[in-house]
Amino acid sequence: MALSSKIKEEENLERAQVSVSKDVAATLVSKALTWASLNGLVIGDRSIEGSVNPGVGIVHAPVALLPSPFPEALFQQALNLGSHFNTLVDRVSSDSDFLEQTLAKTRTADPFTDKLLDIHSKIRAEGIVQNIHLGMHRSDYMRDMVTGKLLQVEINTISSSFAGLGSLVSQLHRYSLLDVIKRVEHLDPGKVPENNAAVAFGDVLGLAWKEFGNTSAAVLVVVQPNERNMYDQFWLEKYLHELHGANVIRRTLSELYSQAHLSSNGTLSVDGHPVAVIYYRSGYAPTDYPSEREWHARLLLERSSAIKCPSISYHLAGTKKVQQELAKPNVLERFVQDKNAAEIIRECFAGLWGLDSEECHEIINKAIQQPELFVLKPQREGGGNNIYGSAVKAKLEELLRDGGAGLSAYILMQRIFPPTYTSYLLRGGEWSAEQAVSELGIFSAYLRNGEREITNKDCGYLLRTKASKVDEGGVATGFAVLDSVYLL
Ligand code: ADP
Ligand code: MG
Ligand code: MG
């Protein structure tokens, strides 16, 4: 049997195990909407004025009505990678020369990376005043239909979102399968794995806060002024408070410019509150820095003795350029001496190519000839920034026409083609059946004080599902919905 028809057959078998008829799906809609409202599976409703404030203008989070099939072996593989990537990020971030060299050409073509590196070198010159390192990451994967392998899309080291709401979707799906349709469709809610991402992330924030050693100091959450995804963040704050009793303050970078102060010993205080931990849910995009004030605030926070999640070096270790550099022969292996661990990590690397070396002409030509096989990525986070399909060809040609200097801002990545299925997507109270693909995110937490590793573990998951005709991903950007896995 040809590979493609065998793959089709396997996909159909997979989907058949989780599918229900449209009629049954329709019965799930009002139950799911009610459950979401009762259980805080919600976001701010942009159409309502004032919805940046908690409790005003709330709408259910976009979700899939049913979990999506996912092979258990690949799910376990992804979970297992969580602690490996924690260690890798920590080691890469400790190698300042590597970060600066890897990003040296990128910064010449990308002013945002340049600004981040400026902060990095200032901190490096002054000396790092905090030796407690906190990572709260999400590594994202897709299944490659051609090889059946799990391939990493990227790792997020700053503002990894949806630990809060993602945990709830798993609960919603177990409820839907158990209470609403189990008897009709023979679906087993036990096949939706427990998801403790919100508790684990709240807990690790609290462990870092404790390690700081001043119980009157707060956890500072750095937020965007127009945030609508704050309920996701509130879930972590709730568990942080319940498990550890830490207080939380929330400020934008602009507010911090006028309210944050450093004492001579490096203690950060905001409006008189000392700060133990800084948790960024902002600061990852150029739009988070509309003026020099916000950059000034970021540098001030970075100079402080507070534990940063992430520090500037963890932030840079999560860039797409670093991801691509690590995929080159023998680079990952410099940071991971254990051969077995390096193999486990490398197994999930997709094809990645830099555009800043002498040898890149061949891959550029290939991408111009077959752009549908590649994704062109700038150094950006948060969705909506990548270039796909014929636009890859157009952009590469434009960059070459302009002399080629702009190429260094980008990397090229092999386009992953995951299996597609019919999914029922629920947004703004309306549902539709779509041919969809999914991306699995594994949360992981890392905490180290000097040489002492306190936490290094995977922390639950997030599945995001989107119509297969859509290139980009991201829930906040409106492309994808939150989902959970049904293990096969
Ligand atoms: P961001 O940091 O903005 O989230 P990503 O690298 O995760 O950037 O890309 C955004 C989205 O684009 C992903 O969620 C995924 O849907 C899609 N995407 C990214 N890389 C690939 C790829 N190599 N193949 C297929 N889709 C991709
Ligand atoms: Mg990202
Ligand atoms: Mg992403």
Coordinates of C-alpha atoms and ligand atoms in Angstrom, one line a residue:
M1 CA 0.0 0.0 0.0
A2 CA 1.3 3.5 -0.8
L3 CA 2.5 5.4 2.2
S4 CA 0.1 8.2 1.7
S5 CA -3.0 6.0 1.6
K6 CA -1.7 4.0 4.6
I7 CA -1.4 7.3 6.5
K8 CA -4.9 8.3 5.4
E9 CA -6.2 5.0 6.7
E10 CA -4.5 5.4 10.0
E11 CA -5.8 8.9 10.4
N12 CA -9.3 7.9 9.7
L13 CA -9.0 5.1 12.2
E14 CA -7.7 7.5 14.8
R15 CA -10.5 10.0 14.2
A16 CA -13.2 7.4 14.2
Q17 CA -12.3 6.5 17.8
V18 CA -13.1 10.0 19.0
S19 CA -15.7 11.2 16.5
V20 CA -19.4 11.8 17.1
S21 CA -22.1 12.7 14.8
K22 CA -23.0 16.4 14.2
D23 CA -26.2 15.9 16.1
V24 CA -24.4 14.7 19.2
A25 CA -21.9 17.5 18.9
A26 CA -24.8 20.0 18.9
T27 CA -26.0 18.6 22.2
L28 CA -22.5 19.4 23.7
V29 CA -22.5 23.1 22.8
S30 CA -24.7 24.5 25.5
K31 CA -23.3 22.1 28.1
A32 CA -19.7 23.2 27.2
L33 CA -20.7 26.9 27.3
T34 CA -22.3 26.5 30.7
W35 CA -19.3 24.5 32.1
A36 CA -16.8 27.1 30.8
S37 CA -18.8 30.0 32.5
L38 CA -19.1 28.1 35.8
N39 CA -15.4 27.1 35.9
G40 CA -13.5 30.1 34.7
L41 CA -12.6 28.9 31.2
V42 CA -12.9 32.4 30.0
I43 CA -11.2 35.4 28.4
G44 CA -12.0 39.1 28.2
D45 CA -14.5 40.0 25.4
R46 CA -12.9 42.6 23.1
S47 CA -16.3 43.7 21.9
I48 CA -17.2 45.0 25.4
E49 CA -15.8 48.3 26.6
G50 CA -13.8 47.9 29.8
S51 CA -13.1 44.2 29.4
V52 CA -9.4 44.7 30.2
N53 CA -10.7 44.9 33.8
P54 CA -11.4 41.7 35.6
G55 CA -15.1 40.8 35.8
V56 CA -16.1 43.0 33.0
G57 CA -17.0 41.7 29.5
I58 CA -16.3 38.0 29.8
V59 CA -16.7 35.4 27.1
H60 CA -15.8 31.7 27.0
A61 CA -12.4 30.8 25.7
P62 CA -12.3 29.3 22.2
V63 CA -12.4 25.5 22.6
A64 CA -12.8 22.3 20.7
L65 CA -16.0 20.5 21.7
L66 CA -14.2 17.1 21.9
P67 CA -10.6 16.1 22.6
S68 CA -8.4 15.2 19.6
P69 CA -6.8 11.8 19.1
F70 CA -3.1 11.6 19.9
P71 CA -0.8 8.5 20.0
E72 CA 0.1 7.8 23.7
A73 CA 3.7 7.0 22.8
L74 CA 4.3 10.4 21.2
F75 CA 2.5 12.1 24.1
Q76 CA 4.9 10.4 26.6
Q77 CA 7.8 11.3 24.4
A78 CA 6.8 15.0 24.5
L79 CA 6.4 14.9 28.3
N80 CA 9.7 13.3 28.7
L81 CA 11.3 16.1 26.6
G82 CA 10.2 18.7 29.2
S83 CA 13.0 18.2 31.7
H84 CA 15.6 17.8 28.9
F85 CA 14.7 21.1 27.4
N86 CA 14.7 22.8 30.8
T87 CA 18.3 21.7 31.3
L88 CA 19.2 22.8 27.7
V89 CA 17.7 26.3 28.1
D90 CA 19.5 26.7 31.5
R91 CA 22.9 25.7 30.0
V92 CA 22.5 27.7 26.8
S93 CA 21.5 30.8 28.8
S94 CA 24.6 30.5 31.0
D95 CA 26.9 30.7 27.9
S96 CA 26.9 34.4 27.2
D97 CA 29.5 34.2 24.5
F98 CA 27.3 31.6 22.6
L99 CA 24.2 33.8 22.9
E100 CA 26.1 36.9 21.7
Q101 CA 27.9 35.1 18.8
T102 CA 24.8 33.3 17.7
L103 CA 22.7 36.5 17.6
A104 CA 25.5 38.8 16.3
K105 CA 24.3 39.0 12.7
T106 CA 20.6 38.8 13.7
R107 CA 20.9 41.9 15.7
T108 CA 22.2 43.9 12.8
A109 CA 19.0 43.2 10.9
D110 CA 16.5 43.2 13.8
P111 CA 16.4 46.2 16.1
F112 CA 14.3 44.2 18.7
T113 CA 16.9 41.5 19.2
D114 CA 19.5 44.3 19.3
K115 CA 17.7 45.9 22.2
L116 CA 17.5 42.6 24.1
L117 CA 21.2 42.0 23.5
D118 CA 22.0 45.5 24.8
I119 CA 20.4 44.6 28.1
H120 CA 22.2 41.3 28.1
S121 CA 25.6 42.9 27.7
K122 CA 24.9 45.6 30.3
I123 CA 23.9 42.9 32.9
R124 CA 26.9 40.8 31.9
A125 CA 29.3 43.8 32.4
E126 CA 27.7 44.7 35.8
G127 CA 27.6 41.1 37.0
I128 CA 24.5 39.0 37.7
V129 CA 23.2 39.7 41.2
Q130 CA 20.7 36.8 41.4
N131 CA 21.8 33.2 41.2
I132 CA 18.3 31.7 41.5
H133 CA 17.1 30.7 38.0
L134 CA 13.4 30.1 37.2
G135 CA 12.1 28.8 33.9
M136 CA 8.5 28.3 33.0
H137 CA 8.6 27.0 29.5
R138 CA 6.3 25.5 26.8
S139 CA 7.8 23.4 24.1
D140 CA 5.4 23.0 21.1
Y141 CA 5.3 20.0 18.8
M142 CA 3.4 18.8 15.7
R143 CA 3.2 15.3 14.3
D144 CA 4.8 15.0 11.0
M145 CA 2.5 13.0 8.8
V146 CA 5.2 11.8 6.4
T147 CA 7.5 10.2 9.0
G148 CA 5.0 9.8 11.9
K149 CA 7.5 11.6 14.1
L150 CA 7.0 14.2 16.7
L151 CA 8.8 17.4 15.7
Q152 CA 9.4 20.5 17.7
V153 CA 7.8 23.7 16.4
E154 CA 9.5 26.0 18.9
I155 CA 10.2 26.5 22.6
N156 CA 8.8 29.4 24.5
T157 CA 10.9 30.7 27.4
I158 CA 8.9 33.9 28.0
S159 CA 5.2 34.3 28.7
S160 CA 4.3 30.7 28.0
S161 CA 0.6 31.0 28.1
F162 CA -2.5 28.8 28.7
A163 CA -1.3 26.7 31.6
G164 CA -4.3 28.0 33.4
L165 CA -7.0 27.6 30.8
G166 CA -5.4 24.5 29.2
S167 CA -5.8 22.5 32.4
L168 CA -9.5 23.4 32.4
V169 CA -10.1 22.2 28.9
S170 CA -9.0 18.7 29.9
Q171 CA -11.5 18.8 32.7
L172 CA -14.2 20.1 30.3
H173 CA -13.6 17.3 27.9
R174 CA -13.7 14.6 30.6
Y175 CA -17.0 16.1 31.8
S176 CA -18.4 16.1 28.2
L177 CA -17.4 12.5 27.6
L178 CA -18.5 11.3 30.9
D179 CA -21.7 13.1 31.6
V180 CA -22.9 14.0 28.2
I181 CA -22.1 11.4 25.7
K182 CA -20.3 8.4 27.2
R183 CA -23.2 6.1 27.1
V184 CA -24.0 7.0 23.5
E185 CA -20.6 6.9 21.9
H186 CA -18.5 4.5 24.1
L187 CA -15.9 7.2 24.6
D188 CA -13.6 6.8 27.7
P189 CA -13.0 10.0 29.7
G190 CA -10.0 8.2 31.2
K191 CA -8.2 8.6 27.9
V192 CA -8.0 12.4 28.5
P193 CA -4.9 12.6 30.7
E194 CA -4.9 14.6 33.9
N195 CA -3.5 18.1 33.3
N196 CA -2.0 19.8 36.3
A197 CA -0.3 22.7 34.4
A198 CA -2.0 25.5 36.4
V199 CA -1.2 24.0 39.8
A200 CA 2.3 23.2 38.8
F201 CA 3.0 26.7 37.4
G202 CA 1.5 28.3 40.5
D203 CA 3.5 26.0 42.7
V204 CA 6.9 26.7 41.0
L205 CA 6.3 30.5 41.2
G206 CA 5.7 29.9 45.0
L207 CA 8.8 27.7 45.3
A208 CA 10.9 30.5 43.7
W209 CA 9.3 33.1 46.0
K210 CA 10.2 31.0 49.1
E211 CA 13.7 30.5 47.9
F212 CA 14.1 34.3 47.7
G213 CA 13.7 34.2 51.4
N214 CA 11.6 37.3 52.2
T215 CA 7.9 36.5 52.9
S216 CA 6.9 40.1 52.9
A217 CA 8.1 40.4 49.3
A218 CA 5.6 40.0 46.4
V219 CA 5.5 38.3 43.1
L220 CA 5.3 40.9 40.3
V221 CA 3.4 39.9 37.2
V222 CA 4.4 42.2 34.3
V223 CA 1.3 42.5 32.2
Q224 CA 0.2 44.1 28.9
P225 CA -2.0 47.2 29.1
N226 CA -4.6 45.7 26.8
E227 CA -4.5 42.1 28.0
R228 CA -7.6 40.0 27.5
N229 CA -6.1 36.7 28.5
M230 CA -5.8 37.6 32.2
Y231 CA -8.0 34.8 33.5
D232 CA -5.3 32.3 32.3
Q233 CA -2.9 34.3 34.5
F234 CA -5.3 34.6 37.4
W235 CA -5.4 30.8 37.7
L236 CA -1.7 30.7 38.4
E237 CA -2.0 33.5 40.9
K238 CA -4.8 31.6 42.7
Y239 CA -2.7 28.5 43.1
L240 CA 0.4 30.5 44.0
H241 CA -1.6 32.2 46.8
E242 CA -3.4 29.0 47.9
L243 CA -0.2 26.8 48.0
H244 CA 2.3 29.4 49.3
G245 CA 0.5 32.5 50.5
A246 CA 2.5 34.8 48.3
N247 CA 1.0 38.2 47.4
V248 CA 0.8 39.3 43.8
I249 CA 1.1 42.7 42.2
R250 CA 0.4 43.3 38.5
R251 CA 1.9 46.2 36.6
T252 CA 2.6 47.2 33.0
L253 CA 6.1 48.1 31.9
S254 CA 5.0 51.7 31.5
E255 CA 3.7 51.8 35.1
L256 CA 6.9 50.2 36.3
Y257 CA 8.9 53.0 34.7
S258 CA 7.4 55.4 37.2
Q259 CA 6.8 53.1 40.1
A260 CA 9.8 50.7 40.3
H261 CA 12.9 51.5 42.3
L262 CA 16.1 49.8 43.0
S263 CA 17.8 50.1 46.4
S264 CA 21.6 50.2 46.6
N265 CA 21.7 46.4 47.4
G266 CA 19.6 45.7 44.3
T267 CA 16.2 45.1 46.0
L268 CA 13.4 45.9 43.6
S269 CA 10.4 47.7 45.1
V270 CA 7.2 48.7 43.4
D271 CA 5.2 51.4 45.0
G272 CA 6.9 50.5 48.3
H273 CA 6.4 46.7 47.9
P274 CA 9.6 44.7 47.8
V275 CA 9.6 42.1 44.9
A276 CA 10.9 38.5 45.1
V277 CA 9.9 37.2 41.7
I278 CA 9.2 38.9 38.4
Y279 CA 6.9 36.9 36.1
Y280 CA 6.7 38.3 32.6
R281 CA 3.4 38.0 30.7
S282 CA 4.6 41.0 28.6
G283 CA 7.9 42.1 27.2
Y284 CA 8.2 39.6 24.4
A285 CA 7.1 41.7 21.5
P286 CA 8.2 45.1 20.1
T287 CA 4.7 46.4 20.7
D288 CA 5.3 45.9 24.5
Y289 CA 7.9 48.6 24.2
P290 CA 6.2 51.6 22.5
S291 CA 8.8 54.0 23.9
E292 CA 12.2 54.1 25.7
R293 CA 10.4 54.1 29.0
E294 CA 9.4 50.5 28.7
W295 CA 13.0 49.5 27.8
H296 CA 14.2 51.5 30.7
A297 CA 11.8 49.6 33.0
R298 CA 13.0 46.2 31.6
L299 CA 16.6 47.1 32.2
L300 CA 15.8 48.2 35.8
L301 CA 14.0 45.0 36.5
E302 CA 16.8 43.0 35.0
R303 CA 19.4 44.8 37.2
S304 CA 17.4 43.9 40.4
S305 CA 18.0 41.0 42.8
A306 CA 14.5 39.7 42.1
I307 CA 14.2 36.3 40.5
K308 CA 13.2 36.8 36.8
C309 CA 11.1 34.5 34.8
P310 CA 12.7 34.8 32.4
S311 CA 16.0 36.5 32.9
I312 CA 17.3 38.2 29.8
S313 CA 19.5 35.3 29.0
Y314 CA 16.6 32.7 29.3
H315 CA 14.6 35.0 27.1
L316 CA 17.4 35.0 24.4
A317 CA 17.9 31.3 24.7
G318 CA 14.3 30.9 23.5
T319 CA 14.8 32.8 20.3
K320 CA 14.2 31.1 16.9
K321 CA 17.8 31.8 15.9
V322 CA 19.1 29.9 18.9
Q323 CA 16.8 27.0 18.1
Q324 CA 18.2 26.9 14.6
E325 CA 21.8 27.1 15.8
L326 CA 21.3 24.2 18.2
A327 CA 20.1 22.1 15.4
K328 CA 23.4 22.4 13.5
P329 CA 25.7 19.4 13.8
N330 CA 27.5 19.1 17.2
V331 CA 26.1 22.4 18.6
L332 CA 23.4 20.8 20.8
E333 CA 26.1 18.2 21.9
R334 CA 28.2 21.0 23.3
F335 CA 25.5 21.7 25.9
V336 CA 24.3 18.2 26.5
Q337 CA 27.3 15.9 27.0
D338 CA 25.1 12.8 27.8
K339 CA 24.9 11.1 24.4
N340 CA 21.5 9.5 25.2
A341 CA 20.0 12.8 26.3
A342 CA 21.3 14.6 23.2
E343 CA 19.8 11.9 21.0
I344 CA 16.4 12.2 22.7
I345 CA 16.4 15.9 22.1
R346 CA 17.8 15.8 18.5
E347 CA 15.2 13.3 17.5
C348 CA 12.5 16.0 17.6
F349 CA 14.4 18.6 15.6
A350 CA 12.9 19.6 12.3
G351 CA 15.0 20.9 9.4
L352 CA 16.2 24.4 10.4
W353 CA 18.5 26.7 8.4
G354 CA 20.1 30.1 9.1
L355 CA 20.2 32.7 6.4
D356 CA 23.3 34.5 7.6
S357 CA 26.1 32.4 6.3
E358 CA 28.0 32.0 3.0
E359 CA 26.5 28.5 2.5
C360 CA 22.9 29.6 2.7
H361 CA 22.4 30.2 -1.0
E362 CA 21.5 26.6 -1.8
I363 CA 18.7 26.5 0.8
I364 CA 17.4 29.9 -0.3
N365 CA 17.1 28.8 -3.9
K366 CA 15.3 25.6 -2.8
A367 CA 12.9 27.7 -0.7
I368 CA 12.2 30.0 -3.6
Q369 CA 11.5 27.0 -5.9
Q370 CA 9.4 25.1 -3.4
P371 CA 8.1 27.7 -0.8
E372 CA 5.3 25.4 0.3
L373 CA 7.8 23.1 2.0
F374 CA 9.2 25.9 4.3
V375 CA 8.2 28.5 6.9
L376 CA 10.2 31.7 7.1
K377 CA 10.4 33.0 10.7
P378 CA 11.5 36.3 12.1
Q379 CA 12.7 36.6 15.8
R380 CA 9.2 37.2 17.1
E381 CA 6.8 35.6 19.6
G382 CA 3.1 35.5 20.1
G383 CA 1.8 34.3 16.8
G384 CA 1.0 36.0 13.5
N385 CA 4.6 36.8 12.4
N386 CA 5.7 33.9 10.2
I387 CA 5.6 33.7 6.4
Y388 CA 4.2 30.7 4.5
G389 CA 3.6 29.5 1.0
S390 CA 4.1 31.8 -2.0
A391 CA 4.9 34.7 0.4
V392 CA 8.1 32.8 1.4
K393 CA 9.3 33.1 -2.2
A394 CA 8.2 36.8 -2.5
K395 CA 9.9 37.7 0.8
L396 CA 13.2 35.9 0.1
E397 CA 13.3 37.6 -3.4
E398 CA 12.6 41.0 -1.8
L399 CA 15.4 40.5 0.8
L400 CA 17.9 39.4 -1.9
R401 CA 16.9 42.4 -4.1
D402 CA 17.6 44.7 -1.2
G403 CA 21.2 43.3 -0.9
G404 CA 20.6 40.4 1.4
A405 CA 21.5 42.1 4.7
G406 CA 17.9 41.7 5.9
L407 CA 18.1 37.9 5.6
S408 CA 19.8 37.6 9.0
A409 CA 16.6 38.6 10.8
Y410 CA 15.0 35.3 9.7
I411 CA 15.5 31.6 9.9
L412 CA 14.0 29.0 7.5
M413 CA 12.2 25.9 8.9
Q414 CA 10.9 22.7 7.3
R415 CA 7.2 23.0 7.1
I416 CA 5.6 20.3 9.2
F417 CA 2.4 18.7 7.8
P418 CA 0.4 17.2 10.6
P419 CA -2.6 14.8 10.2
T420 CA -5.9 16.5 9.6
Y421 CA -9.3 15.5 11.0
T422 CA -12.8 16.9 11.4
S423 CA -13.0 18.9 14.6
Y424 CA -15.8 20.9 16.2
L425 CA -14.6 24.4 17.1
L426 CA -16.5 26.6 19.4
R427 CA -15.9 30.4 19.4
G428 CA -18.1 33.2 20.6
G429 CA -20.9 30.8 21.3
E430 CA -21.0 29.6 17.7
W431 CA -19.6 26.2 16.6
S432 CA -18.5 24.8 13.2
A433 CA -17.0 21.6 11.9
E434 CA -13.6 22.1 10.4
Q435 CA -10.8 20.0 8.8
A436 CA -8.3 20.7 11.6
V437 CA -4.7 20.1 12.7
S438 CA -3.3 20.1 16.3
E439 CA -0.1 21.3 18.0
L440 CA 0.9 19.9 21.4
G441 CA 2.5 22.1 24.0
I442 CA 4.3 20.7 27.0
F443 CA 4.7 23.0 30.0
S444 CA 7.8 22.5 32.1
A445 CA 9.3 24.2 35.1
Y446 CA 12.9 24.6 36.2
L447 CA 14.3 26.1 39.4
R448 CA 17.9 26.3 40.4
N449 CA 19.7 28.1 43.2
G450 CA 23.4 28.1 42.4
E451 CA 24.4 24.5 41.9
R452 CA 21.3 23.2 43.7
E453 CA 18.6 22.1 41.3
I454 CA 15.3 22.4 43.1
T455 CA 12.8 21.6 40.4
N456 CA 13.1 20.2 36.9
K457 CA 9.9 18.6 35.6
D458 CA 7.2 18.6 32.9
C459 CA 4.0 20.2 34.1
G460 CA 1.1 19.2 31.9
Y461 CA 0.1 20.1 28.4
L462 CA -1.9 22.2 26.0
L463 CA -3.3 21.1 22.7
R464 CA -4.2 23.8 20.3
T465 CA -6.3 23.0 17.2
K466 CA -6.9 25.1 14.1
A467 CA -8.4 24.7 10.7
S468 CA -5.9 23.1 8.5
K469 CA -6.3 25.8 5.8
V470 CA -4.9 28.3 8.3
D471 CA -1.1 28.6 8.2
E472 CA -0.5 30.5 11.5
G473 CA -1.4 29.3 15.0
G474 CA -2.1 30.9 18.3
V475 CA -5.3 31.1 20.4
A476 CA -4.9 34.8 21.4
T477 CA -4.4 35.7 17.8
G478 CA -7.8 34.0 16.9
F479 CA -6.4 31.3 14.7
A480 CA -6.6 28.3 17.1
V481 CA -8.8 26.9 19.8
L482 CA -7.9 25.3 23.1
D483 CA -8.1 21.5 23.0
S484 CA -7.0 18.4 24.9
V485 CA -5.8 15.0 23.9
Y486 CA -7.6 11.7 23.7
L487 CA -4.8 9.0 24.0
L488 CA -4.8 6.2 21.5
Ligands
ADP1 P1 5.3 32.0 17.8 O1 6.5 32.2 18.7 O2 4.9 33.3 17.2 O3 4.2 31.2 18.4 P2 5.8 29.7 16.1 O4 7.1 29.2 15.6 O5 5.2 28.8 17.2 O6 5.9 31.2 16.5 O7 4.8 29.7 14.9 C1 3.4 30.1 15.1 C2 2.5 29.1 14.5 O8 2.9 28.8 13.1 C3 2.6 27.7 15.2 O9 1.8 27.6 16.3 C4 2.2 26.8 14.0 O10 0.8 26.7 13.9 C5 2.7 27.4 12.8 N1 4.1 26.9 12.5 C6 5.2 27.3 12.9 N2 6.3 26.6 12.5 C7 5.7 25.7 11.7 C8 6.3 24.6 10.9 N3 7.6 24.4 10.8 N4 5.4 23.9 10.1 C9 4.1 24.1 10.2 N5 3.5 25.1 10.9 C10 4.3 25.9 11.7
MG2 MG 6.8 31.4 20.6
MG3 MG 4.4 29.2 19.0

